[in-house]
Short mmCIF file of C-alpha atoms in Angstrom, two decimals:
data_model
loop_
_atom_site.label_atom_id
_atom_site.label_comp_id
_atom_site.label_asym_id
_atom_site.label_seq_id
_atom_site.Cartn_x
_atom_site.Cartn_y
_atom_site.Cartn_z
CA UNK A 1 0.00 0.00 0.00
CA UNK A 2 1.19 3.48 -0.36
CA UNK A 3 2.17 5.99 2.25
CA UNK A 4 -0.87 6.75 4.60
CA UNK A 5 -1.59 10.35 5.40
CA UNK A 6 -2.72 10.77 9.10
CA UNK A 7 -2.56 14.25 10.41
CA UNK A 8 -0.84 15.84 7.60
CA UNK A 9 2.48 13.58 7.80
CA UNK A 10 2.83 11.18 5.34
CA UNK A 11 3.69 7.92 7.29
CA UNK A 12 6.09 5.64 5.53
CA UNK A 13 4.50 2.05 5.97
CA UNK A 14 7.34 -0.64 6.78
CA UNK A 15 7.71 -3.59 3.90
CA UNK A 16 7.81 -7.07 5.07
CA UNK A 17 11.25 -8.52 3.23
CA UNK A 18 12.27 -11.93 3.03
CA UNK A 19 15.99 -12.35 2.61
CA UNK A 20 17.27 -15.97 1.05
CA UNK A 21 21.27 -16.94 2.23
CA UNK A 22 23.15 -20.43 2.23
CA UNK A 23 23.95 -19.48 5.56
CA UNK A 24 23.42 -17.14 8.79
CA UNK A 25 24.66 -16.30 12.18
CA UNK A 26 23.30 -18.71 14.46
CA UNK A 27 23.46 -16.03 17.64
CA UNK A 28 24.22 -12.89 17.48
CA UNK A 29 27.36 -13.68 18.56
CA UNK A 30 28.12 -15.51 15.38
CA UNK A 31 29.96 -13.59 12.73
CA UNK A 32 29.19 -16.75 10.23
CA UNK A 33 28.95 -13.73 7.36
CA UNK A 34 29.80 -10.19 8.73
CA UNK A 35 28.35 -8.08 6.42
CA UNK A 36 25.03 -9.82 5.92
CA UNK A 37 24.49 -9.73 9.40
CA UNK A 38 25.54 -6.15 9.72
CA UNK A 39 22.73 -5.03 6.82
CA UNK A 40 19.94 -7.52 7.92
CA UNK A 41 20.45 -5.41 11.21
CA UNK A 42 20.10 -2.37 9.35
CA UNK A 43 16.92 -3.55 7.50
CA UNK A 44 15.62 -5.03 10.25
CA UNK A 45 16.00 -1.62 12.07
CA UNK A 46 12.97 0.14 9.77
CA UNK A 47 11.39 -3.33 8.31
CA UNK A 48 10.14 -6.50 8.82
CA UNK A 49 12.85 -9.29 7.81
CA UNK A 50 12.41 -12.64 7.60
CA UNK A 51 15.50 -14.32 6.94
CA UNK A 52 15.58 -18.08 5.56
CA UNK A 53 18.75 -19.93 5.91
CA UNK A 54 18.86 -23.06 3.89
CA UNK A 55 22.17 -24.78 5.31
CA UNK A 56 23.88 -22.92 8.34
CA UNK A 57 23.31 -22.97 11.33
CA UNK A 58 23.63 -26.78 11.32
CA UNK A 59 20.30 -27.09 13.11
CA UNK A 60 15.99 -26.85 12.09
CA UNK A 61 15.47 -23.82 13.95
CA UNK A 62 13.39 -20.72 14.53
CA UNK A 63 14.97 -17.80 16.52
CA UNK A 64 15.62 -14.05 16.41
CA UNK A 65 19.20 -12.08 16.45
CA UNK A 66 18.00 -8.46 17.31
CA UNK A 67 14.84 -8.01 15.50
CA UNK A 68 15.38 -10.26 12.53
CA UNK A 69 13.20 -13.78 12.59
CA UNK A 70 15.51 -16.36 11.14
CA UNK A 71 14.35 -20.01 9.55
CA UNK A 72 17.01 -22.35 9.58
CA UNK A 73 16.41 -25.05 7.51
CA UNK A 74 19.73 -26.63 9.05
CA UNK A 75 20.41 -28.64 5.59
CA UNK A 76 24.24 -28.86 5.62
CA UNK A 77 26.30 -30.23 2.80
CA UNK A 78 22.31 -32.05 1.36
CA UNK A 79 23.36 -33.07 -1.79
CA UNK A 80 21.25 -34.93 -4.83
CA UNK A 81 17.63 -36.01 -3.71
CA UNK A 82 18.48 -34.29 -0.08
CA UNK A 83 18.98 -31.07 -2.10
CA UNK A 84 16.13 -31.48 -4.22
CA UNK A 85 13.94 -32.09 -0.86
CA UNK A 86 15.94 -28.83 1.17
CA UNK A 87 14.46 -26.67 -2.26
CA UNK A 88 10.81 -27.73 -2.01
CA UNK A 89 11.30 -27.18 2.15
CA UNK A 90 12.30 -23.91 1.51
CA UNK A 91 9.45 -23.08 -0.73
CA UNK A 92 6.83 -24.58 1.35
CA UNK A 93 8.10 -22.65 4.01
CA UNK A 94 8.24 -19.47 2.00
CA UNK A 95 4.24 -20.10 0.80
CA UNK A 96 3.87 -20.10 4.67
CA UNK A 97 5.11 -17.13 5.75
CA UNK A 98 3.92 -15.21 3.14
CA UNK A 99 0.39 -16.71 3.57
CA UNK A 100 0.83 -15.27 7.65
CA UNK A 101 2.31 -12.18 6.43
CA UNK A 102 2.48 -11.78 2.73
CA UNK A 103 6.05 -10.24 1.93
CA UNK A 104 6.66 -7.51 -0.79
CA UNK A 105 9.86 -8.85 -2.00
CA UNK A 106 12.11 -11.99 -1.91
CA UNK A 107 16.03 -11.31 -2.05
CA UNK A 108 18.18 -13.45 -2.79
CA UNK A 109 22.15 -13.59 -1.83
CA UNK A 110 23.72 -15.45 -4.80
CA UNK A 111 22.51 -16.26 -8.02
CA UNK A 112 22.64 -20.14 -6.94
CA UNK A 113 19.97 -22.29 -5.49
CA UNK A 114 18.87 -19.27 -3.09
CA UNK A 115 18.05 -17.25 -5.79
CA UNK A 116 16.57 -20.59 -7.83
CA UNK A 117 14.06 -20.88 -4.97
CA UNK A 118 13.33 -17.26 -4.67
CA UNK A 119 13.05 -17.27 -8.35
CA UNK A 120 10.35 -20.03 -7.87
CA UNK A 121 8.45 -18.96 -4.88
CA UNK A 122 8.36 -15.32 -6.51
CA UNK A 123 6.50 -16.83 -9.85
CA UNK A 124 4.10 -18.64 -8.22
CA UNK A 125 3.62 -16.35 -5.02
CA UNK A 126 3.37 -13.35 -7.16
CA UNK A 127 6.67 -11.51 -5.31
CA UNK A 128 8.91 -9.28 -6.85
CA UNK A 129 12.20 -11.16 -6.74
CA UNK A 130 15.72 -9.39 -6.25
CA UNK A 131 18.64 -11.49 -6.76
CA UNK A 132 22.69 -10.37 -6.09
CA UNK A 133 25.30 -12.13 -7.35
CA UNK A 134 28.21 -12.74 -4.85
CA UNK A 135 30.61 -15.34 -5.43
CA UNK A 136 31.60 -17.65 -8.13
CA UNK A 137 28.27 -18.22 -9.92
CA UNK A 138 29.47 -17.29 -13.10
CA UNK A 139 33.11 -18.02 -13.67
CA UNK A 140 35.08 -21.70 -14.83
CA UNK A 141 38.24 -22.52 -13.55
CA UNK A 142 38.89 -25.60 -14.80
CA UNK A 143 42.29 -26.56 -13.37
CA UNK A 144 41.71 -25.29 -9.74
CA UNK A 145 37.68 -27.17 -10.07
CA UNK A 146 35.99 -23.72 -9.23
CA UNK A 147 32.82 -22.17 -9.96
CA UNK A 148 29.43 -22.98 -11.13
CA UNK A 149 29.85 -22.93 -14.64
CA UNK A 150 31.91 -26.21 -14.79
CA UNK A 151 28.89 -28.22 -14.63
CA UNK A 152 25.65 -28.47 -16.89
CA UNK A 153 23.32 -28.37 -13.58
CA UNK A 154 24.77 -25.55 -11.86
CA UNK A 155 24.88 -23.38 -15.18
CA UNK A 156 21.01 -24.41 -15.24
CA UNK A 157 20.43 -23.38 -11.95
CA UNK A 158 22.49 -19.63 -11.99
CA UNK A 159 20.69 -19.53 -15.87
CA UNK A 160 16.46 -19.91 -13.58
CA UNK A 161 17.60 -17.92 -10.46
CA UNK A 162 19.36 -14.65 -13.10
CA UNK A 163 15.99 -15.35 -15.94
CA UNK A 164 13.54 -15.32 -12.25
CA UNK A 165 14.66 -12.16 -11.12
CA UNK A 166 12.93 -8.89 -11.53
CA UNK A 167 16.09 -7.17 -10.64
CA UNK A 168 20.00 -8.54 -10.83
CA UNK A 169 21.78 -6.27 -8.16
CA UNK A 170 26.01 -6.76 -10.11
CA UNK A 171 28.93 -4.98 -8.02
CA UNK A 172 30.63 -4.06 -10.98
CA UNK A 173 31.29 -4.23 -14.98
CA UNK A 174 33.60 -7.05 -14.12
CA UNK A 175 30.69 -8.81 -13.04
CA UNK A 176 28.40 -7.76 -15.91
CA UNK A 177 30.87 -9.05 -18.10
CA UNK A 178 31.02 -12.19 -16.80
CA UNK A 179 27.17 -12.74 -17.26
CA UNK A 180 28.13 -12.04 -20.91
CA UNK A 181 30.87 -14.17 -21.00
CA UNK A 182 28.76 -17.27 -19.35
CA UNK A 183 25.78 -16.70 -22.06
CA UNK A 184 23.38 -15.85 -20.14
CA UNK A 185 21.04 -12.75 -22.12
CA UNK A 186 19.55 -11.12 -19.65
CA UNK A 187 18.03 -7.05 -20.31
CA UNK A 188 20.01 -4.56 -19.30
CA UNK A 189 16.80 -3.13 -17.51
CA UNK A 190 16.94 -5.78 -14.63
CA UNK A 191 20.34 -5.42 -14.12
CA UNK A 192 21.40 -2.75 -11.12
CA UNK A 193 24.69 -1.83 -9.87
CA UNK A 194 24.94 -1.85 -6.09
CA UNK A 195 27.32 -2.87 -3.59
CA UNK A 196 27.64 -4.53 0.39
CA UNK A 197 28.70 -1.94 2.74
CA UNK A 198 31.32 -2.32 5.00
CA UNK A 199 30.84 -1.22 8.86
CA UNK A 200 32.80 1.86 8.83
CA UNK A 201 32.27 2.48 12.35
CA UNK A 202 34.04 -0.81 13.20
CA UNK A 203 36.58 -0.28 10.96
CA UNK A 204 38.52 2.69 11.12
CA UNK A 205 41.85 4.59 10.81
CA UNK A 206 44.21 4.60 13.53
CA UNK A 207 45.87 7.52 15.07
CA UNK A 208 48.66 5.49 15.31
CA UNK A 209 51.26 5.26 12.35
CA UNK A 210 51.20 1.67 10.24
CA UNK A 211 54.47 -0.37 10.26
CA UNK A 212 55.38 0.40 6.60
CA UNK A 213 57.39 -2.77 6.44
CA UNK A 214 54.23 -4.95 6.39
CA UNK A 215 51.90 -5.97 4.01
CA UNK A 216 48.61 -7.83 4.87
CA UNK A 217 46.24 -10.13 2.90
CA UNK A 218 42.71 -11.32 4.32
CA UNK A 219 41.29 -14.21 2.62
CA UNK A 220 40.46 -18.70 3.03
CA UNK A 221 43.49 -19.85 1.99
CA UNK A 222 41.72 -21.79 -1.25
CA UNK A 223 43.64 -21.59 -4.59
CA UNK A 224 41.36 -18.89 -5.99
CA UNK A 225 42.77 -16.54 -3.53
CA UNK A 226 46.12 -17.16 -5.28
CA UNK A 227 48.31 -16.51 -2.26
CA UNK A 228 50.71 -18.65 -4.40
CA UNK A 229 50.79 -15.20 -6.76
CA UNK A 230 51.49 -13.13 -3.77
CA UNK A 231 54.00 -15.04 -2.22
CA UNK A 232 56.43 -15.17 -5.50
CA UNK A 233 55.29 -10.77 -5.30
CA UNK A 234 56.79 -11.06 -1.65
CA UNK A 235 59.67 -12.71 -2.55
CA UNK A 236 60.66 -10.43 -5.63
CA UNK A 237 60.61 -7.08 -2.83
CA UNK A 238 63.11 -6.24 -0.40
CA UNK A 239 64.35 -9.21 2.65
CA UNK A 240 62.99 -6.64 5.36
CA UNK A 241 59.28 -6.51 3.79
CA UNK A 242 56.66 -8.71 5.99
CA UNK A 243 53.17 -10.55 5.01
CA UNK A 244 50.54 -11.26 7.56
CA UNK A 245 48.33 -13.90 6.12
CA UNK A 246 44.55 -13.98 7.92
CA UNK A 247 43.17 -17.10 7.19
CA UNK A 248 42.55 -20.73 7.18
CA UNK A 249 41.84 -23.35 4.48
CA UNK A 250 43.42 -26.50 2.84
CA UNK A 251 46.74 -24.37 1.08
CA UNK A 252 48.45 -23.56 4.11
CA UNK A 253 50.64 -26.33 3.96
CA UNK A 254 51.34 -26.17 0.42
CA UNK A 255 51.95 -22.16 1.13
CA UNK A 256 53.96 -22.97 3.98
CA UNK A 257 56.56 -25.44 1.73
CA UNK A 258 56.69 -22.30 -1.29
CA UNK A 259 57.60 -19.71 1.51
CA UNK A 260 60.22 -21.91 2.88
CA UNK A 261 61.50 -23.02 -1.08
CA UNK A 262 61.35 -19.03 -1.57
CA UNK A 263 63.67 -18.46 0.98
CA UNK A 264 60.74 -16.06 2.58
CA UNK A 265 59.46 -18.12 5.40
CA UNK A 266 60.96 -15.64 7.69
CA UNK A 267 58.83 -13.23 6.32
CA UNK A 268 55.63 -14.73 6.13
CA UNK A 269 53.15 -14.81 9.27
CA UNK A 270 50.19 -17.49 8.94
CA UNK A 271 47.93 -15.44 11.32
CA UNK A 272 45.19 -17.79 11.33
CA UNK A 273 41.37 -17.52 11.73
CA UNK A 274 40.04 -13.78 13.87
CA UNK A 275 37.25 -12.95 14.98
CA UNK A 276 35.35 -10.12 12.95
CA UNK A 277 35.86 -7.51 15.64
CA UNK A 278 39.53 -8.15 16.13
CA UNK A 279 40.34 -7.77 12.48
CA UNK A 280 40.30 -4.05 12.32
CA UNK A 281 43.28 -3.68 14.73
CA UNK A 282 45.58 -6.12 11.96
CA UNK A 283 44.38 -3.79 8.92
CA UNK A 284 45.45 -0.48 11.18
CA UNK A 285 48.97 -1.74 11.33
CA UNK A 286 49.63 -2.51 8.08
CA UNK A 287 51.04 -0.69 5.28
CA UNK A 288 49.08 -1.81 2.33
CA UNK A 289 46.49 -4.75 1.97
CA UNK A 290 47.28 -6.71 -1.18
CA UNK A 291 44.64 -8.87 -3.01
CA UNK A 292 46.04 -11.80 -5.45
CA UNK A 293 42.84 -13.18 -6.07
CA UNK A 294 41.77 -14.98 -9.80
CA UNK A 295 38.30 -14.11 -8.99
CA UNK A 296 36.20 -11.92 -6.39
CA UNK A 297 33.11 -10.09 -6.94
CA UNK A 298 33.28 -7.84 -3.84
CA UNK A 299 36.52 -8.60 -1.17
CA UNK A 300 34.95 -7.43 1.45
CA UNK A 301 38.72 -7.51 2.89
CA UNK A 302 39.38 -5.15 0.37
CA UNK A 303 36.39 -2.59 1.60
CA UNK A 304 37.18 -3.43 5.15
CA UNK A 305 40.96 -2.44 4.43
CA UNK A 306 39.99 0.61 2.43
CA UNK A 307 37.72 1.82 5.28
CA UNK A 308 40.59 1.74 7.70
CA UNK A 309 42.18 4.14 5.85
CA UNK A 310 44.34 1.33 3.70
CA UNK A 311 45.45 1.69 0.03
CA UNK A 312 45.32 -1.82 -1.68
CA UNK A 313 47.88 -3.26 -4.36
CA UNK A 314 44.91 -5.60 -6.30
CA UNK A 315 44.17 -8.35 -9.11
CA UNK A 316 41.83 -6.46 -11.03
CA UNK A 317 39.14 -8.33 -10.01
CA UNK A 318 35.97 -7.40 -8.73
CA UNK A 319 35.14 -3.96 -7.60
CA UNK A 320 38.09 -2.36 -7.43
CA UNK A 321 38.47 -1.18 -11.40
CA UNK A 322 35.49 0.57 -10.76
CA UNK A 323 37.06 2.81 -8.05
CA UNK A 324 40.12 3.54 -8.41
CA UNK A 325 40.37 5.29 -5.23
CA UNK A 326 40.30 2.51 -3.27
CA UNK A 327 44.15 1.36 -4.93
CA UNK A 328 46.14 -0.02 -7.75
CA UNK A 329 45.31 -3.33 -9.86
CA UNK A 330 47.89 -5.73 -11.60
CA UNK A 331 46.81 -8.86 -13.71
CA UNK A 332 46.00 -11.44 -12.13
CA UNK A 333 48.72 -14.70 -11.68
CA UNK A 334 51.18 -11.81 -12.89
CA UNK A 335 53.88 -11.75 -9.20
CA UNK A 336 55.93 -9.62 -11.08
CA UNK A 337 53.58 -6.98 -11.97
CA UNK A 338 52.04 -7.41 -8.60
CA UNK A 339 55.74 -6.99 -7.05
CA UNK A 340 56.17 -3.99 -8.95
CA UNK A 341 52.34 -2.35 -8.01
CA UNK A 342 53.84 -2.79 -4.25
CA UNK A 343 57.28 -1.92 -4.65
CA UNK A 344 55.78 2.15 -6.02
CA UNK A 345 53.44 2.52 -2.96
CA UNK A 346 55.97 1.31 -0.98
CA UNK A 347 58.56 3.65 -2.37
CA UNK A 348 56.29 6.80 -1.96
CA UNK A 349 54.50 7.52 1.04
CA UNK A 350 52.85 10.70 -0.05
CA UNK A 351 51.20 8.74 -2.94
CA UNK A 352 50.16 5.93 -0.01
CA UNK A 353 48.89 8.55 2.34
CA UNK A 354 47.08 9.98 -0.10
CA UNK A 355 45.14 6.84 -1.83
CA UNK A 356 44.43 5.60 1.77
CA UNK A 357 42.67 9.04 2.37
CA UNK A 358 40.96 8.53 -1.03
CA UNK A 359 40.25 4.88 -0.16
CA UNK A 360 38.49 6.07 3.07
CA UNK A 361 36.48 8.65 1.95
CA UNK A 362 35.45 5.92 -0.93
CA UNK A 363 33.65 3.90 1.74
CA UNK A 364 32.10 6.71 3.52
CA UNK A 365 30.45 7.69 -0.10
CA UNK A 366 29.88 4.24 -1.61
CA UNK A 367 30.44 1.76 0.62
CA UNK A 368 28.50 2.13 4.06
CA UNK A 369 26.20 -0.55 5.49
CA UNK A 370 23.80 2.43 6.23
CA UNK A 371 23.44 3.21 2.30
CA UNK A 372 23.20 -0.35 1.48
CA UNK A 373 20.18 -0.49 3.04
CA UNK A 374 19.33 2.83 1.87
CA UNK A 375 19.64 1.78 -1.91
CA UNK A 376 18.12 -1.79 -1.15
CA UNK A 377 14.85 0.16 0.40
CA UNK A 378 14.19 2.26 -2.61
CA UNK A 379 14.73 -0.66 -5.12
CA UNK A 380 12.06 -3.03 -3.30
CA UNK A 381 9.89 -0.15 -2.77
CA UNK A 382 10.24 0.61 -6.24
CA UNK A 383 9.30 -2.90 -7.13
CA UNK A 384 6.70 -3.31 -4.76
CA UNK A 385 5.03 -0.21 -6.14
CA UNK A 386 5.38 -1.49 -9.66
CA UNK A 387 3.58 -4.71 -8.31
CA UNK A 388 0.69 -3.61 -7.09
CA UNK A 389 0.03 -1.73 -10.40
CA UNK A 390 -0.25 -4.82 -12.36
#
């Protein structure tokens, strides 16, 4: 319904969203995935959310983190008929809900089976249907076995969830160009650019000045992060240069063994797993934060970085080309030209000073949980009102 006028103030009337993830806190304690806690909080905090969480937490649950009302559907790794019987759980219990409470838009995070269901539920439920894409939905990398255009069924699946959608929220032309590059034809008119926002009161400059001897890289040490790239970069710049490596994943001992055959074990610190509200205290000391990724849509390591006043040396990758404030880019799987990229921030601190300043006031304009939500309100009222027209 529209705004209702009730003593000559036009009272905005709160949308009920439903929000579709793999996965979500399980307490409030739970930083499973930072930022989509952080803007569920911030819809949450002027709408109703329902949030349905198909596989994490690892439990059939109903609860409530603030006020957001979560479903866990507590599916796990459900693979083949278990999968088939998590997607027609997950509609059932979208039909549901919206039969209690009807919602005025489904969103789903990734264009994967979360936005295949939302895709679904929206046609026959008669909801407008938002879908972003996130991760690796639309990219084949054949000889590291990533992303979900190596198989038939997964390209089917990305193909229903992007063709479902009323609206395809893309980071960046990187990303639209990898929907053109997959085959997918979808009108420019649902696609919208739009971003995740970073919590720029958690993460913030220091007063304090960074060790400019140390370089930091924040990412699940999988071989699409590439740390293998970054390593050979570390090795190629000066013995008294330093890496702090925040993560965990299957590479580290394969990492480990390159360091050492480098001759840079010395030089590289495998930090480990910390917790989201630690992190910003690693990023403050730091000179630069360097990305060697072969494929990101976001890096929210990048934005979290960036907000902490942090120029980044980056695979030009995700959003970054877009902004060049935020830092530099270098091909990606090139160490050398990611050496070099270093190496000139390294070698002038007036130019680092001044893209960190840059970077930071990049996140305060484009980047902020707060207009996140902002930008996500106006498109699903925009789509809501375009619904109720028909």
């Amino acid at each position: 319904p529209p705004p209702a006028e009730a003593g000559g103030f036009r009272r905005i009337i709160s949308m009920n969203i439903g929000v579709l993830l793999p996965g979500f806190s399980s307490h409030a304690q739970d930083w499973a995935l930072p930022v989509q806690l952080n803007l569920a909080r911030a819809l949450a905090a002027q709408d109703q959310l329902r949030v349905i969480a198909l596989r994490y937490p690892h439990r059939r649950d109903q609860y409530r983190i603030d006020s957001i009302s979560v479903f866990a559907l507590g599916a796990g790794q459900a693979r083949g008929r278990q999968r088939l019987r998590l997607w027609l759980d997950a509609f059932r219990l979208i039909r549901r809900l919206h039969h209690e409470t009807p919602f005025d838009v489904l969103h789903a995070m990734w264009a994967d089976e979360t936005g295949l269901i939302a895709a679904w539920a929206g046609r026959w439920l008669q909801i407008p249907v938002v879908v972003s894409i996130l991760g690796g939905e639309l990219v084949r990398l054949h000889d590291i076995g990533y992303g979900l255009q190596l198989s038939a069924f997964s390209r089917w699946i990305v193909g229903r969830a992007l063709h479902g959608a009323d609206r395809i929220i893309i980071p960046s032309d990187y990303v639209r160009q990898l929907i053109n590059t997959a085959g997918y034809r979808i009108p420019e008119s649902k696609l919208i650019f739009g971003t995740l926002g970073v919590d720029a009161a958690r993460f913030t400059p220091s007063s304090a000045p960074p060790d400019t001897q140390r370089l930091i890289n924040v990412a699940s040490l999988v071989p699409v992060k590439d740390q293998a790239t970054l390593l050979r970069a570390l090795a190629l710049l000066e013995p008294h240069i330093h890496l702090d490596i925040i993560g965990v994943g299957p590479e580290q001992p394969r990492l480990e063994i390159l360091a050492r055959d480098l001759g840079a074990a010395d030089r590289v610190h495998f930090i480990g797993a910390v917790d989201h509200p630690e992190l910003p205290a690693y990023y403050q000391r730091a000179a630069i934060k360097v990305l060697s990724s072969r494929h990101e849509i976001l890096a929210m390591a990048t934005l979290e970085a960036a907000a902490c006043r942090l120029p980044v040396v980056s695979t030009a990758v995700g959003t970054l080309p877009n902004y060049p404030s935020l830092g530099v880019t270098a091909p990606v799987g090139d160490h050398a030209a990611l050496a070099a990229a270093i190496r000139a921030l390294l070698d002038d601190p007036g130019q680092r000073q001044a893209l960190g300043q840059s970077a930071r006031q990049t996140i305060l304009d484009s980047f902020t949980i707060e207009g996140t939500a902002a930008h996500l309100r106006a498109l699903y009222r925009a789509l809501r009102t375009t619904a109720s027209h028909r």
